[in-house]
Amino acid sequence: MTITSSQQLPAFTDAESFRAFRSDSAQWLPIALDIAHSHGLDTSAPHVFATGTNLVVGLGDKLILKIFPPMLHAQFVSERGSLTLLAGHLDLPIPEIVAEGTRDGWPYLVITRLTGTLGSEVWPQLPEDQKERLLRQIGETIASVQRVPLGPLASIEPRWNDLMRAQMQGCKARHTRLGLAPKFLKGLDDLLRDAEKLIPMDAPPVFLVGEYIPENFLLACDDGEWSLAGLFDFGDVLAGWRDYDLLGPGAFMAAGRPGRVKSLLEGFGYEKLDFTLKRRLMALMLLHRASDLNRHICIEGWQEQADDLIELQELIWAG
């Protein structure tokens, strides 16, 4: 595939136009391959990843090229900073940066491609004991990531205090718009008052990935035992209070099963699941940047099983 000098990455001012551009890879794949070629990389077997936020193409089975539109420059800063900071600090494989640059104002990274099976492909079929085992490993991984000094990422925007204040202010409007049942909306004011005291605003921040979900990690099977084999996608990193990273696995994977909840929290370092911790996690779940309870709580029939937010926190963080 060849590229002419007239082809260049366009400027976008809105997300919808960019998404349409991303979905038509014929418009950008030649440019991506030209970038790869400029670094002397193999372009003989490209694979376009249809999902995701940015332009992503696999270069053979060893490398991935991620191109970030200028409007998502913060994701580039987050990804680049995270991979640089975490390199050599984790037992779990993460991508390594091979090359970087800018094309037509669009920053890009060439990173190594991890091996393993995508968590979302395997998770639903796993037996319960394997799910508990993996959730313990996820809790341990979150804790080990949070032990890495933040370095320059300590000043990444938005700052934790600003984010939480903004989320609190917009919380009721957000969940009303997203269709949260009135019986849960009714308890929001009380929960937000509690959140002011329960969520540390000025505690020393730690490294928050924000999305420990099955789509963002790889698994490997050894003699019938599944284990974490890799972690990727660091585009939404924050610096803030440690419990925030329990929300993804809590909502998408623990599914209100006491054994799973216990494994996740013990792996993370919490031995006691009391009312205060449940209340804080419930508040953070409603204040998360991507919060949408109707879409994210993976407990069948949860809306009928709980009559208010207190019952809901007991259901989600069972045990």
GROMACS .gro file of C-alpha atoms in nm:
model
  319
    1MET     CA    1   0.000   0.000   0.000
    2THR     CA    2   0.148   0.335  -0.101
    3ILE     CA    3   0.088   0.687   0.021
    4THR     CA    4   0.095   1.011  -0.170
    5SER     CA    5   0.226   1.336  -0.028
    6SER     CA    6  -0.126   1.484  -0.041
    7GLN     CA    7  -0.254   1.237   0.215
    8GLN     CA    8  -0.240   1.363   0.569
    9LEU     CA    9  -0.424   1.319   0.895
   10PRO     CA   10  -0.706   1.574   0.913
   11ALA     CA   11  -0.803   1.808   1.195
   12PHE     CA   12  -1.121   1.725   1.386
   13THR     CA   13  -1.315   1.945   1.626
   14ASP     CA   14  -1.576   1.692   1.735
   15ALA     CA   15  -1.566   1.329   1.847
   16GLU     CA   16  -1.835   1.210   1.605
   17SER     CA   17  -1.638   1.314   1.296
   18PHE     CA   18  -1.329   1.145   1.433
   19ARG     CA   19  -1.520   0.821   1.506
   20ALA     CA   20  -1.650   0.813   1.148
   21PHE     CA   21  -1.293   0.864   1.021
   22ARG     CA   22  -1.158   0.591   1.250
   23SER     CA   23  -1.421   0.342   1.136
   24ASP     CA   24  -1.312   0.385   0.771
   25SER     CA   25  -0.959   0.248   0.789
   26ALA     CA   26  -0.903   0.300   0.416
   27GLN     CA   27  -0.872   0.671   0.496
   28TRP     CA   28  -0.591   0.634   0.749
   29LEU     CA   29  -0.425   0.292   0.717
   30PRO     CA   30  -0.189   0.407   0.436
   31ILE     CA   31  -0.069   0.690   0.661
   32ALA     CA   32  -0.025   0.452   0.954
   33LEU     CA   33   0.182   0.218   0.738
   34ASP     CA   34   0.391   0.510   0.615
   35ILE     CA   35   0.464   0.600   0.980
   36ALA     CA   36   0.567   0.240   1.046
   37HIS     CA   37   0.781   0.235   0.733
   38SER     CA   38   0.955   0.555   0.844
   39HIS     CA   39   1.076   0.366   1.153
   40GLY     CA   40   1.192   0.069   0.947
   41LEU     CA   41   0.915  -0.156   1.080
   42ASP     CA   42   0.754  -0.454   0.907
   43THR     CA   43   0.429  -0.350   0.735
   44SER     CA   44   0.360  -0.675   0.548
   45ALA     CA   45   0.079  -0.801   0.775
   46PRO     CA   46  -0.112  -0.508   0.926
   47HIS     CA   47  -0.419  -0.573   1.139
   48VAL     CA   48  -0.662  -0.290   1.213
   49PHE     CA   49  -0.823  -0.301   1.559
   50ALA     CA   50  -1.183  -0.193   1.507
   51THR     CA   51  -1.259  -0.127   1.874
   52GLY     CA   52  -1.092   0.126   2.101
   53THR     CA   53  -1.066   0.501   2.109
   54ASN     CA   54  -0.768   0.581   1.886
   55LEU     CA   55  -0.628   0.459   1.552
   56VAL     CA   56  -0.469   0.124   1.633
   57VAL     CA   57  -0.300  -0.117   1.394
   58GLY     CA   58  -0.105  -0.434   1.465
   59LEU     CA   59   0.225  -0.468   1.278
   60GLY     CA   60   0.271  -0.843   1.253
   61ASP     CA   61   0.248  -1.026   1.584
   62LYS     CA   62   0.515  -0.825   1.768
   63LEU     CA   63   0.421  -0.455   1.753
   64ILE     CA   64   0.123  -0.218   1.772
   65LEU     CA   65   0.101   0.138   1.640
   66LYS     CA   66  -0.135   0.372   1.827
   67ILE     CA   67  -0.211   0.712   1.672
   68PHE     CA   68  -0.388   0.968   1.891
   69PRO     CA   69  -0.598   1.254   1.748
   70PRO     CA   70  -0.498   1.596   1.884
   71MET     CA   71  -0.832   1.620   2.070
   72LEU     CA   72  -0.722   1.313   2.271
   73HIS     CA   73  -0.368   1.435   2.334
   74ALA     CA   74  -0.425   1.380   2.708
   75GLN     CA   75  -0.457   1.006   2.637
   76PHE     CA   76  -0.120   1.008   2.463
   77VAL     CA   77   0.038   1.186   2.761
   78SER     CA   78  -0.124   0.935   2.996
   79GLU     CA   79  -0.023   0.627   2.795
   80ARG     CA   80   0.332   0.740   2.726
   81GLY     CA   81   0.388   0.855   3.085
   82SER     CA   82   0.243   0.537   3.233
   83LEU     CA   83   0.443   0.295   3.018
   84THR     CA   84   0.762   0.490   3.090
   85LEU     CA   85   0.693   0.506   3.462
   86LEU     CA   86   0.587   0.144   3.511
   87ALA     CA   87   0.863  -0.010   3.298
   88GLY     CA   88   1.059  -0.259   3.506
   89HIS     CA   89   0.843  -0.214   3.817
   90LEU     CA   90   0.579  -0.485   3.769
   91ASP     CA   91   0.587  -0.864   3.762
   92LEU     CA   92   0.305  -0.852   3.506
   93PRO     CA   93   0.403  -0.776   3.144
   94ILE     CA   94   0.298  -0.438   3.004
   95PRO     CA   95   0.375  -0.295   2.657
   96GLU     CA   96   0.715  -0.136   2.599
   97ILE     CA   97   0.761   0.179   2.390
   98VAL     CA   98   0.964   0.105   2.076
   99ALA     CA   99   0.921   0.435   1.891
  100GLU     CA  100   0.724   0.758   1.913
  101GLY     CA  101   0.665   1.071   1.713
  102THR     CA  102   0.410   1.310   1.566
  103ARG     CA  103   0.243   1.312   1.224
  104ASP     CA  104   0.036   1.614   1.113
  105GLY     CA  105  -0.005   1.712   1.479
  106TRP     CA  106  -0.118   1.360   1.578
  107PRO     CA  107   0.118   1.199   1.835
  108TYR     CA  108   0.179   0.824   1.807
  109LEU     CA  109   0.343   0.536   1.990
  110VAL     CA  110   0.482   0.208   1.861
  111ILE     CA  111   0.460  -0.044   2.146
  112THR     CA  112   0.529  -0.413   2.189
  113ARG     CA  113   0.235  -0.650   2.150
  114LEU     CA  114   0.166  -0.871   2.451
  115THR     CA  115   0.084  -1.240   2.421
  116GLY     CA  116  -0.219  -1.402   2.579
  117THR     CA  117  -0.596  -1.430   2.547
  118LEU     CA  118  -0.812  -1.123   2.597
  119GLY     CA  119  -0.978  -1.140   2.939
  120SER     CA  120  -1.324  -1.063   2.799
  121GLU     CA  121  -1.305  -1.371   2.575
  122VAL     CA  122  -1.237  -1.610   2.863
  123TRP     CA  123  -1.392  -1.462   3.177
  124PRO     CA  124  -1.760  -1.560   3.123
  125GLN     CA  125  -1.678  -1.930   3.085
  126LEU     CA  126  -1.440  -1.969   3.379
  127PRO     CA  127  -1.541  -2.178   3.683
  128GLU     CA  128  -1.597  -1.990   4.008
  129ASP     CA  129  -1.270  -2.091   4.175
  130GLN     CA  130  -1.072  -1.960   3.876
  131LYS     CA  131  -1.262  -1.631   3.884
  132GLU     CA  132  -1.180  -1.590   4.253
  133ARG     CA  133  -0.815  -1.673   4.182
  134LEU     CA  134  -0.793  -1.413   3.904
  135LEU     CA  135  -0.965  -1.146   4.112
  136ARG     CA  136  -0.708  -1.201   4.386
  137GLN     CA  137  -0.434  -1.154   4.123
  138ILE     CA  138  -0.608  -0.839   3.997
  139GLY     CA  139  -0.622  -0.700   4.352
  140GLU     CA  140  -0.250  -0.776   4.394
  141THR     CA  141  -0.173  -0.611   4.057
  142ILE     CA  142  -0.365  -0.295   4.146
  143ALA     CA  143  -0.172  -0.273   4.473
  144SER     CA  144   0.165  -0.326   4.302
  145VAL     CA  145   0.090  -0.058   4.040
  146GLN     CA  146  -0.005   0.182   4.319
  147ARG     CA  147   0.329   0.125   4.493
  148VAL     CA  148   0.517   0.271   4.193
  149PRO     CA  149   0.613   0.637   4.259
  150LEU     CA  150   0.403   0.874   4.046
  151GLY     CA  151   0.689   1.095   3.931
  152PRO     CA  152   0.569   1.347   3.672
  153LEU     CA  153   0.224   1.183   3.659
  154ALA     CA  154   0.152   1.331   4.002
  155SER     CA  155   0.050   1.649   3.818
  156ILE     CA  156  -0.168   1.480   3.553
  157GLU     CA  157  -0.503   1.650   3.495
  158PRO     CA  158  -0.765   1.646   3.625
  159ARG     CA  159  -0.637   1.666   3.982
  160TRP     CA  160  -0.816   1.426   4.218
  161ASN     CA  161  -0.971   1.698   4.433
  162ASP     CA  162  -1.102   1.886   4.128
  163LEU     CA  163  -1.238   1.568   3.967
  164MET     CA  164  -1.424   1.457   4.278
  165ARG     CA  165  -1.572   1.803   4.339
  166ALA     CA  166  -1.692   1.824   3.978
  167GLN     CA  167  -1.833   1.469   3.987
  168MET     CA  168  -2.017   1.541   4.311
  169GLN     CA  169  -2.171   1.856   4.166
  170GLY     CA  170  -2.292   1.679   3.854
  171CYS     CA  171  -2.374   1.342   4.011
  172LYS     CA  172  -2.751   1.373   4.046
  173ALA     CA  173  -2.799   1.526   3.702
  174ARG     CA  174  -2.578   1.259   3.542
  175HIS     CA  175  -2.759   0.961   3.694
  176THR     CA  176  -3.101   1.113   3.632
  177ARG     CA  177  -3.006   1.155   3.265
  178LEU     CA  178  -2.878   0.796   3.251
  179GLY     CA  179  -3.207   0.662   3.384
  180LEU     CA  180  -3.113   0.541   3.731
  181ALA     CA  181  -3.432   0.431   3.909
  182PRO     CA  182  -3.594   0.696   4.136
  183LYS     CA  183  -3.561   0.469   4.442
  184PHE     CA  184  -3.181   0.493   4.404
  185LEU     CA  185  -3.174   0.860   4.309
  186LYS     CA  186  -3.360   0.933   4.632
  187GLY     CA  187  -3.058   0.832   4.840
  188LEU     CA  188  -2.800   1.028   4.641
  189ASP     CA  189  -2.799   1.341   4.856
  190ASP     CA  190  -2.727   1.138   5.171
  191LEU     CA  191  -2.456   0.940   4.995
  192LEU     CA  192  -2.289   1.255   4.861
  193ARG     CA  193  -2.287   1.404   5.211
  194ASP     CA  194  -2.117   1.088   5.335
  195ALA     CA  195  -1.876   1.097   5.040
  196GLU     CA  196  -1.740   1.432   5.157
  197LYS     CA  197  -1.612   1.258   5.471
  198LEU     CA  198  -1.542   0.910   5.334
  199ILE     CA  199  -1.334   0.993   5.024
  200PRO     CA  200  -0.990   1.139   5.106
  201MET     CA  201  -0.942   1.449   4.893
  202ASP     CA  202  -0.591   1.550   4.997
  203ALA     CA  203  -0.427   1.216   5.082
  204PRO     CA  204  -0.102   1.138   4.896
  205PRO     CA  205  -0.222   1.028   4.549
  206VAL     CA  206  -0.139   0.694   4.390
  207PHE     CA  207  -0.129   0.568   4.031
  208LEU     CA  208  -0.487   0.496   3.914
  209VAL     CA  209  -0.542   0.309   3.587
  210GLY     CA  210  -0.916   0.369   3.610
  211GLU     CA  211  -1.018   0.064   3.409
  212TYR     CA  212  -0.918  -0.279   3.538
  213ILE     CA  213  -1.176  -0.453   3.321
  214PRO     CA  214  -1.158  -0.779   3.120
  215GLU     CA  215  -1.105  -0.588   2.792
  216ASN     CA  216  -0.778  -0.443   2.926
  217PHE     CA  217  -0.586  -0.748   3.038
  218LEU     CA  218  -0.460  -1.074   2.892
  219LEU     CA  219  -0.482  -1.421   3.042
  220ALA     CA  220  -0.277  -1.737   2.992
  221CYS     CA  221  -0.364  -2.097   3.078
  222ASP     CA  222  -0.110  -2.336   3.227
  223ASP     CA  223  -0.229  -2.690   3.300
  224GLY     CA  224  -0.589  -2.577   3.333
  225GLU     CA  225  -0.510  -2.280   3.558
  226TRP     CA  226  -0.574  -1.932   3.419
  227SER     CA  227  -0.354  -1.644   3.532
  228LEU     CA  228  -0.304  -1.277   3.445
  229ALA     CA  229  -0.053  -1.253   3.160
  230GLY     CA  230  -0.053  -0.885   3.069
  231LEU     CA  231  -0.204  -0.542   3.128
  232PHE     CA  232  -0.252  -0.271   2.867
  233ASP     CA  233  -0.438   0.052   2.784
  234PHE     CA  234  -0.318   0.333   3.009
  235GLY     CA  235  -0.498   0.619   2.834
  236ASP     CA  236  -0.718   0.722   3.128
  237VAL     CA  237  -0.469   0.731   3.413
  238LEU     CA  238  -0.534   0.949   3.717
  239ALA     CA  239  -0.351   1.030   4.038
  240GLY     CA  240  -0.584   0.992   4.335
  241TRP     CA  241  -0.731   0.778   4.613
  242ARG     CA  242  -0.645   0.409   4.590
  243ASP     CA  243  -0.996   0.259   4.620
  244TYR     CA  244  -1.100   0.410   4.285
  245ASP     CA  245  -0.935   0.123   4.098
  246LEU     CA  246  -1.145  -0.140   4.274
  247LEU     CA  247  -1.457  -0.019   4.094
  248GLY     CA  248  -1.394  -0.177   3.751
  249PRO     CA  249  -1.337  -0.531   3.876
  250GLY     CA  250  -1.599  -0.479   4.147
  251ALA     CA  251  -1.872  -0.390   3.897
  252PHE     CA  252  -1.776  -0.599   3.594
  253MET     CA  253  -1.628  -0.911   3.754
  254ALA     CA  254  -1.707  -0.961   4.122
  255ALA     CA  255  -2.082  -0.947   4.042
  256GLY     CA  256  -2.187  -0.945   4.406
  257ARG     CA  257  -2.042  -1.292   4.477
  258PRO     CA  258  -1.897  -1.289   4.831
  259GLY     CA  259  -1.604  -1.517   4.738
  260ARG     CA  260  -1.506  -1.297   4.445
  261VAL     CA  261  -1.541  -0.974   4.644
  262LYS     CA  262  -1.330  -1.122   4.926
  263SER     CA  263  -1.059  -1.238   4.684
  264LEU     CA  264  -1.035  -0.899   4.512
  265LEU     CA  265  -1.019  -0.703   4.837
  266GLU     CA  266  -0.775  -0.940   5.006
  267GLY     CA  267  -0.547  -0.933   4.703
  268PHE     CA  268  -0.558  -0.555   4.722
  269GLY     CA  269  -0.476  -0.559   5.093
  270TYR     CA  270  -0.814  -0.509   5.265
  271GLU     CA  271  -0.885  -0.779   5.520
  272LYS     CA  272  -1.205  -0.630   5.658
  273LEU     CA  273  -1.511  -0.537   5.451
  274ASP     CA  274  -1.713  -0.313   5.681
  275PHE     CA  275  -1.999  -0.069   5.626
  276THR     CA  276  -1.765   0.228   5.589
  277LEU     CA  277  -1.563   0.065   5.309
  278LYS     CA  278  -1.880  -0.047   5.128
  279ARG     CA  279  -2.023   0.304   5.158
  280ARG     CA  280  -1.705   0.461   5.021
  281LEU     CA  281  -1.693   0.216   4.729
  282MET     CA  282  -2.061   0.282   4.652
  283ALA     CA  283  -1.997   0.656   4.651
  284LEU     CA  284  -1.692   0.621   4.426
  285MET     CA  285  -1.887   0.396   4.189
  286LEU     CA  286  -2.142   0.673   4.142
  287LEU     CA  287  -1.868   0.935   4.104
  288HIS     CA  288  -1.646   0.743   3.859
  289ARG     CA  289  -1.578   0.928   3.534
  290ALA     CA  290  -1.752   0.652   3.336
  291SER     CA  291  -2.024   0.577   3.592
  292ASP     CA  292  -2.345   0.429   3.451
  293LEU     CA  293  -2.493   0.176   3.693
  294ASN     CA  294  -2.757   0.050   3.450
  295ARG     CA  295  -2.483  -0.059   3.208
  296HIS     CA  296  -2.203  -0.156   3.443
  297ILE     CA  297  -2.342  -0.357   3.736
  298CYS     CA  298  -2.316  -0.720   3.627
  299ILE     CA  299  -2.559  -0.871   3.878
  300GLU     CA  300  -2.870  -1.021   3.721
  301GLY     CA  301  -3.187  -0.858   3.848
  302TRP     CA  302  -3.003  -0.615   4.077
  303GLN     CA  303  -3.265  -0.344   4.031
  304GLU     CA  304  -3.530  -0.571   4.181
  305GLN     CA  305  -3.304  -0.706   4.457
  306ALA     CA  306  -3.228  -0.367   4.616
  307ASP     CA  307  -3.474  -0.097   4.727
  308ASP     CA  308  -3.222   0.180   4.795
  309LEU     CA  309  -2.851   0.265   4.772
  310ILE     CA  310  -2.772   0.106   5.109
  311GLU     CA  311  -2.919  -0.226   4.998
  312LEU     CA  312  -2.741  -0.185   4.665
  313GLN     CA  313  -2.400  -0.140   4.827
  314GLU     CA  314  -2.464  -0.454   5.033
  315LEU     CA  315  -2.554  -0.640   4.714
  316ILE     CA  316  -2.250  -0.526   4.511
  317TRP     CA  317  -1.995  -0.556   4.792
  318ALA     CA  318  -2.139  -0.872   4.945
  319GLY     CA  319  -1.963  -1.037   5.239
   0.00000   0.00000   0.00000
